[in-house]
Coordinates of C-alpha atoms in Angstrom, one line a residue:
X1 CA 24.3 -1.8 -3.6
X2 CA 24.3 -1.5 -7.4
X3 CA 23.2 -5.1 -7.6
X4 CA 20.4 -4.4 -5.2
X5 CA 19.2 -1.5 -7.4
X6 CA 19.3 -3.8 -10.5
X7 CA 17.5 -6.6 -8.6
X8 CA 14.8 -4.1 -7.5
X9 CA 14.3 -3.1 -11.2
X10 CA 14.1 -6.7 -12.3
X11 CA 11.6 -7.5 -9.5
X12 CA 9.3 -4.7 -10.5
X13 CA 9.7 -5.6 -14.2
X14 CA 8.8 -9.2 -13.6
X15 CA 5.8 -8.3 -11.5
X16 CA 4.5 -6.0 -14.2
X17 CA 5.3 -8.8 -16.7
X18 CA 2.7 -11.0 -15.0
X19 CA 0.1 -8.4 -14.3
X20 CA 0.3 -5.8 -17.0
X21 CA -1.3 -2.4 -16.8
X22 CA -4.7 -2.3 -18.5
X23 CA -8.0 -1.6 -16.6
X24 CA -8.7 -5.2 -15.6
X25 CA -5.1 -5.8 -14.5
X26 CA -5.0 -2.7 -12.4
X27 CA -8.3 -3.9 -10.8
X28 CA -6.5 -7.2 -10.2
X29 CA -3.6 -5.4 -8.5
X30 CA -6.2 -3.4 -6.5
X31 CA -7.8 -6.7 -5.3
X32 CA -4.4 -8.0 -4.2
X33 CA -3.8 -4.8 -2.3
X34 CA -7.2 -5.0 -0.7
X35 CA -6.5 -8.5 0.4
X36 CA -3.1 -7.5 1.8
X37 CA -4.8 -4.9 4.0
X38 CA -6.4 -7.7 6.1
X39 CA -4.7 -8.0 9.4
X40 CA -7.1 -10.4 11.2
X41 CA -7.9 -13.5 9.2
X42 CA -7.9 -17.2 9.0
X43 CA -6.4 -19.1 6.1
X44 CA -6.3 -22.7 4.8
X45 CA -5.2 -24.4 1.6
X46 CA -3.2 -27.2 0.0
X47 CA -0.1 -27.8 -2.1
X48 CA 0.1 -30.9 -4.3
X49 CA 2.8 -32.0 -6.7
X50 CA 2.4 -34.9 -9.0
X51 CA 5.7 -36.2 -10.5
X52 CA 4.3 -38.3 -13.3
X53 CA 7.8 -38.3 -14.7
X54 CA 11.1 -36.8 -13.4
X55 CA 14.4 -38.2 -14.4
X56 CA 17.8 -37.4 -15.8
X57 CA 18.0 -37.4 -19.6
X58 CA 20.6 -40.0 -20.5
X59 CA 20.8 -38.6 -24.0
X60 CA 21.5 -35.1 -22.8
X61 CA 24.4 -33.4 -24.6
X62 CA 25.7 -30.1 -23.1
X63 CA 25.9 -27.4 -25.8
X64 CA 29.0 -26.0 -24.2
X65 CA 32.2 -27.9 -23.2
X66 CA 31.8 -28.4 -19.4
X67 CA 34.2 -26.5 -17.2
X68 CA 35.9 -28.2 -14.3
X69 CA 33.6 -28.7 -11.3
X70 CA 34.1 -26.4 -8.3
X71 CA 36.5 -28.4 -6.0
X72 CA 34.3 -28.1 -3.0
X73 CA 36.1 -30.7 -0.8
X74 CA 39.4 -31.3 -2.6
X75 CA 42.4 -29.8 -0.8
X76 CA 40.3 -26.8 0.1
X77 CA 39.2 -25.6 3.6
X78 CA 35.8 -24.2 4.4
X79 CA 36.9 -20.6 4.4
X80 CA 38.5 -21.1 1.0
X81 CA 35.2 -22.5 -0.3
X82 CA 33.2 -19.6 1.0
X83 CA 35.5 -17.1 -0.7
X84 CA 35.3 -19.1 -3.9
X85 CA 31.5 -19.3 -4.1
X86 CA 30.8 -15.8 -2.9
X87 CA 30.7 -14.6 -6.5
X88 CA 27.4 -16.2 -7.2
X89 CA 27.5 -15.1 -10.8
X90 CA 29.6 -18.2 -11.6
X91 CA 26.8 -20.6 -10.5
X92 CA 24.4 -19.9 -13.5
X93 CA 27.4 -20.3 -15.8
X94 CA 28.2 -23.7 -14.3
X95 CA 24.6 -24.7 -14.7
X96 CA 24.5 -23.6 -18.4
X97 CA 27.7 -25.6 -18.9
X98 CA 26.0 -28.7 -17.6
X99 CA 28.0 -28.4 -14.3
X100 CA 25.9 -28.2 -11.2
X101 CA 27.7 -27.0 -8.1
X102 CA 28.1 -29.7 -5.5
X103 CA 25.0 -30.0 -3.4
X104 CA 22.8 -28.5 -6.1
X105 CA 22.9 -31.6 -8.2
X106 CA 21.8 -33.8 -5.3
X107 CA 19.1 -31.3 -4.5
X108 CA 17.8 -31.7 -8.1
X109 CA 17.7 -35.4 -7.6
X110 CA 16.0 -35.1 -4.3
X111 CA 13.5 -32.5 -5.5
X112 CA 10.8 -35.0 -6.6
X113 CA 10.8 -36.9 -3.4
X114 CA 10.7 -33.7 -1.4
X115 CA 7.9 -32.2 -3.3
X116 CA 5.7 -35.1 -4.4
X117 CA 2.5 -35.6 -2.5
X118 CA -0.1 -33.4 -0.9
X119 CA 0.2 -31.0 2.0
X120 CA -2.7 -29.3 3.6
X121 CA -2.2 -26.2 5.8
X122 CA -4.2 -23.8 7.9
X123 CA -3.7 -21.1 10.4
X124 CA -4.5 -17.5 11.3
X125 CA -2.9 -14.1 11.5
X126 CA -3.9 -11.6 14.1
X127 CA -2.4 -8.1 14.2
X128 CA -4.5 -7.4 17.3
X129 CA -2.9 -10.2 19.2
X130 CA 0.4 -10.1 17.4
X131 CA 0.0 -13.8 16.7
X132 CA 0.7 -16.1 13.8
X133 CA -0.5 -19.8 13.8
X134 CA 0.5 -22.3 11.1
X135 CA -0.3 -26.0 10.9
X136 CA 0.7 -28.4 8.1
X137 CA -0.3 -32.0 7.4
X138 CA 0.8 -34.4 4.7
X139 CA -2.0 -36.4 3.0
X140 CA -1.5 -39.8 1.4
X141 CA -3.4 -41.3 -1.5
X142 CA -6.1 -42.7 0.8
X143 CA -6.6 -39.3 2.4
X144 CA -4.9 -40.2 5.7
X145 CA -3.4 -37.1 7.3
X146 CA 0.0 -37.1 9.1
X147 CA 1.0 -34.0 11.0
X148 CA 4.1 -32.2 9.7
X149 CA 4.5 -29.2 11.9
X150 CA 2.6 -26.8 14.2
X151 CA 3.9 -23.3 14.8
X152 CA 2.7 -20.5 17.0
X153 CA 4.6 -17.2 16.9
X154 CA 3.6 -14.5 19.4
X155 CA 5.8 -11.4 20.1
X156 CA 9.3 -12.8 20.7
X157 CA 8.1 -16.4 21.5
X158 CA 8.2 -19.2 19.0
X159 CA 6.4 -22.5 19.7
X160 CA 7.2 -25.5 17.6
X161 CA 5.4 -28.8 18.3
X162 CA 7.6 -31.4 20.1
X163 CA 6.8 -34.2 17.6
X164 CA 8.5 -32.1 14.8
X165 CA 11.4 -31.1 17.0
X166 CA 12.0 -34.7 18.2
X167 CA 11.9 -36.0 14.6
X168 CA 14.8 -33.7 13.7
X169 CA 16.7 -34.1 17.0
X170 CA 16.3 -30.4 17.7
X171 CA 17.0 -29.4 21.3
X172 CA 14.8 -27.3 23.5
X173 CA 14.8 -26.5 27.2
X174 CA 11.4 -24.9 27.7
X175 CA 8.0 -26.4 26.9
X176 CA 4.4 -25.2 26.7
X177 CA 1.1 -26.9 26.1
X178 CA -1.5 -25.1 24.0
X179 CA -4.9 -26.7 23.2
X180 CA -3.6 -30.1 24.2
X181 CA -0.5 -29.9 22.0
X182 CA 3.0 -29.9 23.5
X183 CA 5.4 -27.4 22.1
X184 CA 9.1 -26.6 22.4
X185 CA 9.4 -23.0 23.4
X186 CA 12.1 -20.7 21.9
X187 CA 13.0 -17.0 22.3
X188 CA 13.5 -15.5 18.8
X189 CA 16.5 -13.4 19.9
X190 CA 18.2 -16.5 21.2
X191 CA 17.6 -18.3 17.9
X192 CA 19.0 -15.3 16.0
X193 CA 22.1 -15.2 18.2
X194 CA 22.6 -19.0 17.9
X195 CA 22.4 -18.8 14.1
X196 CA 25.0 -16.0 13.8
X197 CA 27.3 -17.7 16.4
X198 CA 27.3 -20.8 14.2
X199 CA 28.2 -18.6 11.2
X200 CA 31.1 -17.1 13.1
X201 CA 32.4 -20.5 13.9
X202 CA 33.2 -21.0 10.2
X203 CA 35.7 -18.1 10.5
X204 CA 37.5 -19.5 13.5
X205 CA 41.3 -19.6 13.4
X206 CA 41.5 -23.3 12.9
X207 CA 41.6 -25.8 10.0
X208 CA 38.2 -27.0 8.8
X209 CA 39.0 -28.9 5.5
X210 CA 38.1 -32.4 4.5
X211 CA 40.2 -35.2 2.9
X212 CA 39.9 -35.6 -0.8
X213 CA 39.6 -39.4 -0.6
X214 CA 41.4 -39.8 -3.9
X215 CA 42.6 -43.3 -3.0
X216 CA 42.0 -46.8 -4.4
X217 CA 38.5 -47.8 -3.6
X218 CA 39.8 -51.4 -3.1
X219 CA 42.0 -50.3 -0.2
X220 CA 41.5 -52.1 3.1
X221 CA 39.5 -50.7 6.0
X222 CA 42.8 -50.3 7.9
X223 CA 44.2 -48.1 5.1
X224 CA 41.1 -45.9 5.2
X225 CA 41.2 -45.6 9.0
X226 CA 44.9 -44.6 8.9
X227 CA 44.3 -42.2 6.0
X228 CA 41.6 -40.3 7.8
X229 CA 43.6 -40.2 11.1
X230 CA 46.7 -39.0 9.3
X231 CA 44.9 -36.3 7.4
X232 CA 43.3 -34.9 10.5
X233 CA 46.6 -34.8 12.4
X234 CA 48.6 -33.5 9.3
X235 CA 46.0 -30.7 8.8
X236 CA 46.4 -29.6 12.3
X237 CA 50.2 -29.7 12.1
X238 CA 50.3 -27.9 8.7
X239 CA 48.0 -25.1 10.0
X240 CA 49.7 -24.5 13.3
X241 CA 53.3 -25.3 12.2
X242 CA 53.7 -28.3 14.5
X243 CA 55.0 -31.9 14.1
X244 CA 53.1 -34.7 15.8
X245 CA 54.9 -38.1 16.2
X246 CA 53.3 -40.9 14.2
X247 CA 51.1 -43.3 16.1
X248 CA 51.6 -47.0 15.9
X249 CA 48.6 -48.3 14.1
X250 CA 49.5 -51.9 14.3
X251 CA 49.2 -52.9 10.6
X252 CA 51.2 -52.0 7.5
X253 CA 48.0 -50.9 5.7
X254 CA 47.1 -48.5 8.5
X255 CA 50.7 -47.0 8.4
X256 CA 50.6 -46.6 4.7
X257 CA 47.2 -44.9 4.8
X258 CA 48.4 -42.7 7.7
X259 CA 51.4 -41.5 5.8
X260 CA 49.4 -40.6 2.6
X261 CA 46.7 -38.8 4.7
X262 CA 49.3 -37.0 6.8
X263 CA 51.0 -35.6 3.7
X264 CA 47.7 -34.3 2.2
X265 CA 46.7 -32.9 5.6
X266 CA 50.0 -30.9 5.9
X267 CA 49.4 -29.3 2.5
X268 CA 45.7 -28.6 3.3
X269 CA 46.5 -27.0 6.7
X270 CA 49.2 -24.8 5.2
X271 CA 46.8 -23.6 2.4
X272 CA 44.1 -22.9 5.0
X273 CA 46.4 -20.9 7.2
X274 CA 47.6 -18.8 4.3
X275 CA 44.0 -18.2 3.3
X276 CA 43.2 -17.1 6.8
X277 CA 46.1 -14.6 6.8
X278 CA 45.3 -13.3 3.2
X279 CA 41.6 -12.8 3.9
X280 CA 41.9 -11.0 7.2
X281 CA 40.3 -7.8 5.9
X282 CA 37.5 -9.6 4.1
X283 CA 36.9 -11.7 7.2
X284 CA 36.7 -8.7 9.5
X285 CA 34.2 -7.0 7.2
X286 CA 32.0 -10.2 7.1
X287 CA 32.1 -10.6 10.9
X288 CA 31.2 -6.9 11.3
X289 CA 28.3 -7.4 8.9
X290 CA 27.2 -10.4 11.1
X291 CA 27.2 -8.2 14.2
X292 CA 25.2 -5.5 12.4
X293 CA 22.7 -7.8 10.9
X294 CA 22.2 -9.7 14.2
X295 CA 21.5 -6.5 16.0
X296 CA 19.1 -5.3 13.3
X297 CA 17.1 -8.6 13.4
X298 CA 17.0 -8.7 17.2
X299 CA 15.6 -5.2 17.1
X300 CA 12.8 -5.8 14.7
X301 CA 12.1 -9.5 14.3
X302 CA 9.0 -10.4 16.3
X303 CA 5.5 -11.5 15.3
X304 CA 4.3 -7.9 14.9
X305 CA 7.1 -7.2 12.4
X306 CA 6.3 -10.3 10.4
X307 CA 2.6 -9.5 10.4
X308 CA 3.3 -6.0 9.2
X309 CA 5.5 -7.4 6.4
X310 CA 2.9 -10.0 5.4
X311 CA 0.0 -7.6 5.4
X312 CA 1.8 -4.4 4.3
X313 CA -0.5 -2.5 2.0
X314 CA 1.9 0.4 1.6
X315 CA 3.1 -0.4 -2.0
X316 CA 4.6 3.0 -2.7
X317 CA 7.2 1.6 -5.0
X318 CA 4.7 -0.4 -7.2
X319 CA 2.2 2.4 -7.3
X320 CA 4.9 4.8 -8.5
X321 CA 6.0 2.5 -11.2
X322 CA 2.5 1.8 -12.4
X323 CA 1.2 5.3 -12.2
X324 CA 4.3 6.9 -13.9
X325 CA 6.7 4.6 -15.6
X326 CA 4.2 2.0 -16.8
X327 CA 1.2 4.3 -17.3
X328 CA 1.4 3.9 -21.2
X329 CA 2.2 0.1 -21.0
X330 CA -0.3 -2.8 -21.2
X331 CA 0.1 -6.5 -21.7
X332 CA -3.6 -7.6 -21.3
X333 CA -2.3 -10.6 -19.4
X334 CA -5.1 -10.8 -16.8
X335 CA -8.7 -11.5 -17.8
X336 CA -11.7 -10.7 -15.7
X337 CA -14.2 -13.5 -15.7
X338 CA -17.0 -12.0 -13.6
X339 CA -17.5 -9.2 -11.2
X340 CA -14.8 -10.4 -8.8
X341 CA -12.7 -13.1 -10.4
X342 CA -9.4 -12.6 -12.3
X343 CA -7.5 -15.3 -14.2
X344 CA -3.9 -15.3 -15.5
X345 CA -3.3 -18.1 -18.0
X346 CA 0.0 -18.3 -19.8
X347 CA 2.2 -20.9 -21.6
X348 CA 6.0 -20.7 -22.0
X349 CA 5.7 -18.6 -25.2
X350 CA 3.3 -16.2 -23.5
X351 CA 5.7 -15.7 -20.6
X352 CA 8.7 -15.1 -22.9
X353 CA 6.8 -12.6 -25.0
X354 CA 5.6 -10.8 -21.8
X355 CA 9.2 -10.6 -20.5
X356 CA 10.5 -9.5 -23.8
X357 CA 7.8 -6.8 -24.2
X358 CA 8.4 -5.5 -20.7
X359 CA 12.2 -5.2 -21.0
X360 CA 12.0 -3.6 -24.4
X361 CA 9.7 -1.0 -23.0
X362 CA 12.2 -0.4 -20.1
X363 CA 15.0 0.1 -22.6
X364 CA 13.0 2.5 -24.7
X365 CA 12.1 4.6 -21.6
X366 CA 15.4 4.7 -19.7
X367 CA 15.2 8.4 -18.5
X368 CA 11.6 7.9 -17.2
X369 CA 12.8 4.7 -15.4
X370 CA 15.5 6.7 -13.7
X371 CA 13.2 9.5 -12.6
X372 CA 10.6 7.0 -11.3
X373 CA 13.3 5.2 -9.3
X374 CA 14.5 8.4 -7.8
X375 CA 11.0 9.4 -6.9
X376 CA 10.6 6.0 -5.1
X377 CA 13.9 6.4 -3.2
X378 CA 12.9 10.0 -2.1
X379 CA 9.7 8.6 -0.7
X380 CA 11.3 5.9 1.4
X381 CA 12.2 6.2 5.1
X382 CA 15.7 5.6 6.2
X383 CA 14.7 2.2 7.6
X384 CA 13.1 1.1 4.3
X385 CA 16.1 2.3 2.4
X386 CA 18.6 0.4 4.5
X387 CA 16.6 -2.8 4.3
X388 CA 16.2 -2.6 0.5
X389 CA 19.6 -1.3 -0.3
X390 CA 22.2 -2.8 2.1
X391 CA 25.2 -0.6 2.3
X392 CA 23.3 2.6 1.4
X393 CA 24.8 5.4 3.4
X394 CA 22.3 8.1 2.3
X395 CA 19.4 8.5 -0.1
X396 CA 21.7 10.6 -2.3
X397 CA 24.2 7.8 -2.6
X398 CA 21.5 5.6 -4.0
X399 CA 20.3 8.4 -6.3
X400 CA 23.8 8.9 -7.6
X401 CA 24.1 5.2 -8.5
X402 CA 20.7 5.5 -10.4
X403 CA 22.0 8.5 -12.2
X404 CA 25.0 6.6 -13.3
X405 CA 22.8 4.4 -15.5
X406 CA 23.6 5.4 -19.1
X407 CA 20.3 5.8 -20.9
X408 CA 21.4 8.3 -23.5
X409 CA 23.5 6.1 -25.9
X410 CA 20.6 5.4 -28.3
X411 CA 22.8 3.4 -30.7
X412 CA 24.1 1.1 -28.0
X413 CA 20.5 0.8 -26.6
X414 CA 19.2 -0.3 -30.0
X415 CA 22.0 -2.8 -30.3
X416 CA 21.3 -4.2 -26.8
X417 CA 17.6 -4.3 -27.6
X418 CA 18.2 -6.2 -30.8
X419 CA 20.5 -8.7 -29.1
X420 CA 17.9 -9.1 -26.3
X421 CA 15.1 -9.8 -28.7
X422 CA 17.2 -12.3 -30.6
X423 CA 18.0 -14.1 -27.4
X424 CA 14.4 -14.2 -26.3
X425 CA 13.2 -15.5 -29.7
X426 CA 15.8 -18.2 -29.7
X427 CA 14.8 -19.1 -26.1
X428 CA 11.2 -19.3 -27.2
X429 CA 12.0 -21.5 -30.2
X430 CA 14.0 -23.9 -28.1
X431 CA 11.4 -23.9 -25.4
X432 CA 8.7 -24.8 -27.8
X433 CA 10.7 -27.7 -29.1
X434 CA 11.6 -29.1 -25.7
X435 CA 8.9 -28.5 -23.1
X436 CA 5.3 -27.5 -22.6
X437 CA 4.8 -25.1 -19.7
X438 CA 1.4 -23.8 -18.6
X439 CA 0.7 -21.5 -15.7
X440 CA -2.7 -20.6 -14.5
X441 CA -3.5 -18.3 -11.6
X442 CA -6.9 -17.2 -10.3
X443 CA -8.0 -14.7 -7.7
X444 CA -11.6 -14.4 -6.6
X445 CA -13.1 -12.2 -4.0
X446 CA -15.9 -14.3 -2.4
X447 CA -17.0 -12.0 0.4
X448 CA -16.3 -8.6 2.0
X449 CA -13.1 -10.1 3.6
X450 CA -13.0 -13.5 1.8
X451 CA -10.7 -14.6 -1.1
X452 CA -10.0 -17.7 -3.0
X453 CA -6.7 -18.1 -4.9
X454 CA -5.4 -21.0 -7.0
X455 CA -2.3 -21.8 -9.0
X456 CA -1.9 -24.7 -11.4
X457 CA 1.4 -25.2 -13.2
X458 CA 2.3 -28.1 -15.6
X459 CA 5.6 -28.9 -17.2
X460 CA 6.1 -31.7 -19.7
X461 CA 9.1 -32.4 -21.9
X462 CA 8.3 -33.2 -25.6
X463 CA 9.7 -36.6 -26.5
X464 CA 7.9 -37.3 -29.8
X465 CA 9.8 -37.8 -33.0
X466 CA 9.1 -34.3 -34.3
X467 CA 10.8 -32.8 -31.3
X468 CA 13.9 -35.0 -30.9
X469 CA 15.8 -32.0 -29.6
X470 CA 14.3 -32.8 -26.3
X471 CA 16.4 -35.9 -26.1
X472 CA 19.7 -34.2 -26.3
X473 CA 19.4 -30.6 -25.3
X474 CA 17.3 -30.7 -22.1
X475 CA 18.9 -32.2 -19.0
X476 CA 15.7 -33.6 -17.5
X477 CA 12.7 -35.5 -18.8
X478 CA 9.6 -34.6 -16.8
X479 CA 5.9 -34.5 -16.6
X480 CA 5.0 -32.5 -13.5
X481 CA 1.8 -31.0 -12.2
X482 CA 1.7 -28.5 -9.3
X483 CA -1.5 -27.3 -7.6
X484 CA -1.6 -24.6 -4.9
X485 CA -4.8 -23.3 -3.3
X486 CA -5.3 -20.6 -0.6
X487 CA -8.5 -19.6 1.0
X488 CA -8.7 -16.5 3.2
X489 CA -11.7 -16.5 5.6
X490 CA -13.2 -19.4 3.6
X491 CA -16.4 -19.5 5.7
X492 CA -17.0 -15.8 5.0
X493 CA -16.2 -14.4 8.4
X494 CA -16.6 -10.7 8.2
X495 CA -19.1 -10.9 5.3
X496 CA -22.0 -8.4 5.3
X497 CA -25.2 -10.2 6.3
X498 CA -28.8 -9.3 6.5
X499 CA -30.2 -9.1 10.0
X500 CA -33.2 -11.4 10.6
X501 CA -35.6 -8.5 11.6
X502 CA -37.3 -6.6 8.8
X503 CA -39.2 -3.4 9.2
X504 CA -42.2 -3.0 6.9
X505 CA -43.2 0.6 7.0
X506 CA -46.1 0.3 4.7
X507 CA -47.3 -1.6 1.7
X508 CA -44.9 0.1 -0.7
X509 CA -41.8 0.7 1.5
X510 CA -39.5 -1.4 3.7
X511 CA -36.3 -0.9 5.7
X512 CA -33.7 -3.6 6.0
X513 CA -30.8 -3.6 8.5
X514 CA -27.4 -5.1 7.6
X515 CA -25.0 -6.8 10.0
X516 CA -21.5 -5.4 9.6
X517 CA -18.6 -7.1 11.2
X518 CA -15.8 -5.6 9.1
X519 CA -16.1 -2.4 7.0
X520 CA -13.7 -3.7 4.3
X521 CA -15.7 -2.2 1.4
X522 CA -16.4 1.2 -0.3
X523 CA -20.1 0.4 -0.7
X524 CA -22.6 -2.1 0.7
X525 CA -26.3 -2.7 0.3
X526 CA -28.8 -5.2 -1.0
X527 CA -29.8 -6.6 -4.4
X528 CA -33.5 -7.4 -4.6
X529 CA -35.8 -8.9 -7.3
X530 CA -39.1 -10.6 -7.7
X531 CA -37.5 -13.9 -8.8
X532 CA -35.1 -16.3 -7.1
X533 CA -32.5 -16.1 -9.9
X534 CA -32.4 -12.3 -9.5
X535 CA -33.1 -11.5 -13.1
X536 CA -33.3 -7.7 -13.5
X537 CA -32.4 -7.3 -9.9
X538 CA -31.8 -3.8 -8.4
X539 CA -28.9 -2.8 -6.2
X540 CA -29.8 -0.4 -3.4
X541 CA -27.0 1.2 -1.4
X542 CA -27.1 1.1 2.4
X543 CA -26.8 4.2 4.4
X544 CA -24.6 4.4 7.5
X545 CA -26.6 5.6 10.5
X546 CA -25.5 7.7 13.4
X547 CA -25.1 4.6 15.7
X548 CA -22.8 3.0 13.1
X549 CA -25.3 0.5 11.7
X550 CA -26.2 0.3 8.0
X551 CA -29.8 0.2 6.7
X552 CA -31.4 0.0 3.2
X553 CA -34.6 1.8 2.5
X554 CA -36.8 0.3 -0.3
X555 CA -39.5 2.2 -2.0
X556 CA -42.1 1.7 -4.7
X557 CA -42.8 -1.9 -3.7
X558 CA -45.8 -3.5 -5.5
X559 CA -48.5 -4.9 -3.2
X560 CA -48.9 -8.7 -3.0
X561 CA -45.4 -9.5 -4.5
X562 CA -42.8 -11.7 -2.9
X563 CA -39.3 -10.1 -3.0
X564 CA -36.0 -11.9 -2.9
X565 CA -33.0 -10.1 -1.5
X566 CA -29.3 -10.6 -0.5
X567 CA -26.4 -8.3 0.5
X568 CA -23.6 -7.1 -1.7
X569 CA -20.3 -5.3 -1.2
X570 CA -18.1 -3.3 -3.6
X571 CA -14.4 -2.7 -3.1
X572 CA -12.1 0.0 -4.3
X573 CA -11.3 -2.0 -7.5
X574 CA -15.0 -2.1 -8.5
X575 CA -15.5 -5.8 -7.6
X576 CA -19.0 -6.6 -6.5
X577 CA -19.6 -9.6 -4.3
X578 CA -23.0 -10.9 -3.5
X579 CA -23.8 -12.9 -0.4
X580 CA -24.9 -16.5 -0.8
X581 CA -27.6 -16.0 1.8
X582 CA -30.9 -15.2 0.1
X583 CA -34.0 -14.1 2.0
X584 CA -37.6 -13.2 1.0
X585 CA -40.4 -11.0 2.2
X586 CA -43.9 -10.1 1.1
X587 CA -44.8 -6.5 1.3
X588 CA -48.1 -7.4 3.0
X589 CA -47.1 -10.4 5.0
X590 CA -43.8 -10.8 6.9
X591 CA -41.5 -13.6 5.8
X592 CA -40.8 -16.9 7.6
X593 CA -37.1 -16.0 7.7
X594 CA -37.0 -14.9 11.3
X595 CA -39.0 -11.8 10.8
X596 CA -41.8 -11.1 13.3
X597 CA -45.1 -12.5 12.0
X598 CA -48.6 -11.2 12.9
X599 CA -50.1 -13.0 15.9
X600 CA -53.7 -12.8 14.6
X601 CA -53.7 -15.9 12.4
X602 CA -52.5 -17.9 15.3
X603 CA -55.1 -16.4 17.7
X604 CA -57.9 -17.0 15.2
X605 CA -56.7 -20.7 14.6
X606 CA -56.6 -21.4 18.4
X607 CA -60.1 -19.7 18.9
X608 CA -61.6 -21.8 16.1
X609 CA -60.0 -25.0 17.4
X610 CA -61.4 -24.4 20.9
X611 CA -64.8 -23.5 19.5
X612 CA -65.0 -26.7 17.4
X613 CA -63.8 -28.8 20.3
X614 CA -66.5 -27.2 22.6
X615 CA -69.2 -27.8 20.0
X616 CA -68.3 -31.4 19.7
X617 CA -68.2 -31.8 23.4
X618 CA -71.7 -30.3 24.0
X619 CA -73.2 -32.3 21.1
X620 CA -71.9 -35.6 22.5
X621 CA -73.2 -34.6 26.0
X622 CA -76.6 -33.9 24.6
X623 CA -76.8 -37.4 23.1

């Protein structure tokens, strides 16, 4: 639980690192919160990664003598492996020593092929229907789309398209067709149970190890076959204390391999059995945790819970940290480009400086940090507390751990702060010599319920002669570009629009009605001007009527002028968004924009046409 508290502190700190706390940045956070309040919306976007260069650096020299690699499959059963790697704090050390845990090194090699390319996605979230829809397609260089996956999540039912399931040989018993697409149908509770059952199997009272294969690579196929067979039988005998007679393999190589494998298997089985006995208490605790977690997930995990999590606007923790602990802190990281667009643009040095500045502030304000955390804990429900701090018996137990944080030893704090600053400065120096990193994020409110976000990140190692350090101190050589885009309600669904009817009360006044489909604003109205570019425009607030509609009353209009107008909305962060739809009217003549026009010009035209036609007819008849 203590690690959970520290992780929570770090999460909040890093969030603040990349948002800061000045006026623009608080407005930026407010826009994020406003966006998170949407519970009925469509989304679409894309993810693209360009691996211009990504390869191992052949000249890399580890700054620390490598430690022996974790013996994942050498004379060690699966349960032994689990107990070895449960202390995840050893993994970062292995990486720093140039030693990647088995599996992670292959993942790093596979990363480019897994990420490279473009993915387009779309879908919708509906709290009203408790429904999540997600589609994803891969897009090649010519723009050809290939479906990746289609998912529909409704209550406890999960639908995954059969093409995806068949591609990965995933079994399903029920099927359902939606909009012409065939899906495999799953019950979420059954999936959760199946997952934890598979986890429990790894704790079964049976051997699960693998042979080391530390044998001559030039050995014959018969030798390998005998070795594997002997290991499996020997491992069973060693684990259960039995002796199985040797099988006649038919060739000397098979017999030789069998004997070597059987001897290794006996040792492996005995080690695993002893581990099983020694770890009985730990195993019982883990299995009990599986049972508890499974029951919790089955109780809460449905589409409604996921939607509430994704669209949760109750950010009590963040509000408390900003309004109390970080109230005197500012990074000025976010810049506001216009009335509704925010941009965060940082390189590696900026990021390190921001992290350093944030953590130094936290060290200098330890007591305030503790009181802020305690306030947050006191404001949490028991359910929130149990989810955030696993193992928390009561609020008081969490508060006691927070109070154990020593923030009074000023001499030690100053020493720790100095060490931290030195480390960050060295990191910044090394980073500047080895790699260029740029991170750009933008968030723009484009309508009353419409948002556009974009992330662009580039990473490129420096390989020029002035930065030769890149050739021996950085394990990878890369030139990578990552682009991510997300649009919420891209077509402006829910935007405030001007109704086509316009009521002209007199030559100097007018009343305009607004069409409201979602009251996601603190103010709405129209901007109007006498020119199409809205120079010196005036915003007039709309008034909500007793029937729930909104109208704008204009006064002091000048006779004979054409007015241009469009709707606007303002949110709680002060962002003003103008509609792209522009209409016009003349205070003496109604506009040709759907407004009702006077019938007299048409009547006069028809009368004149009939009169002229009749005159011509009689003149011709007279001739």
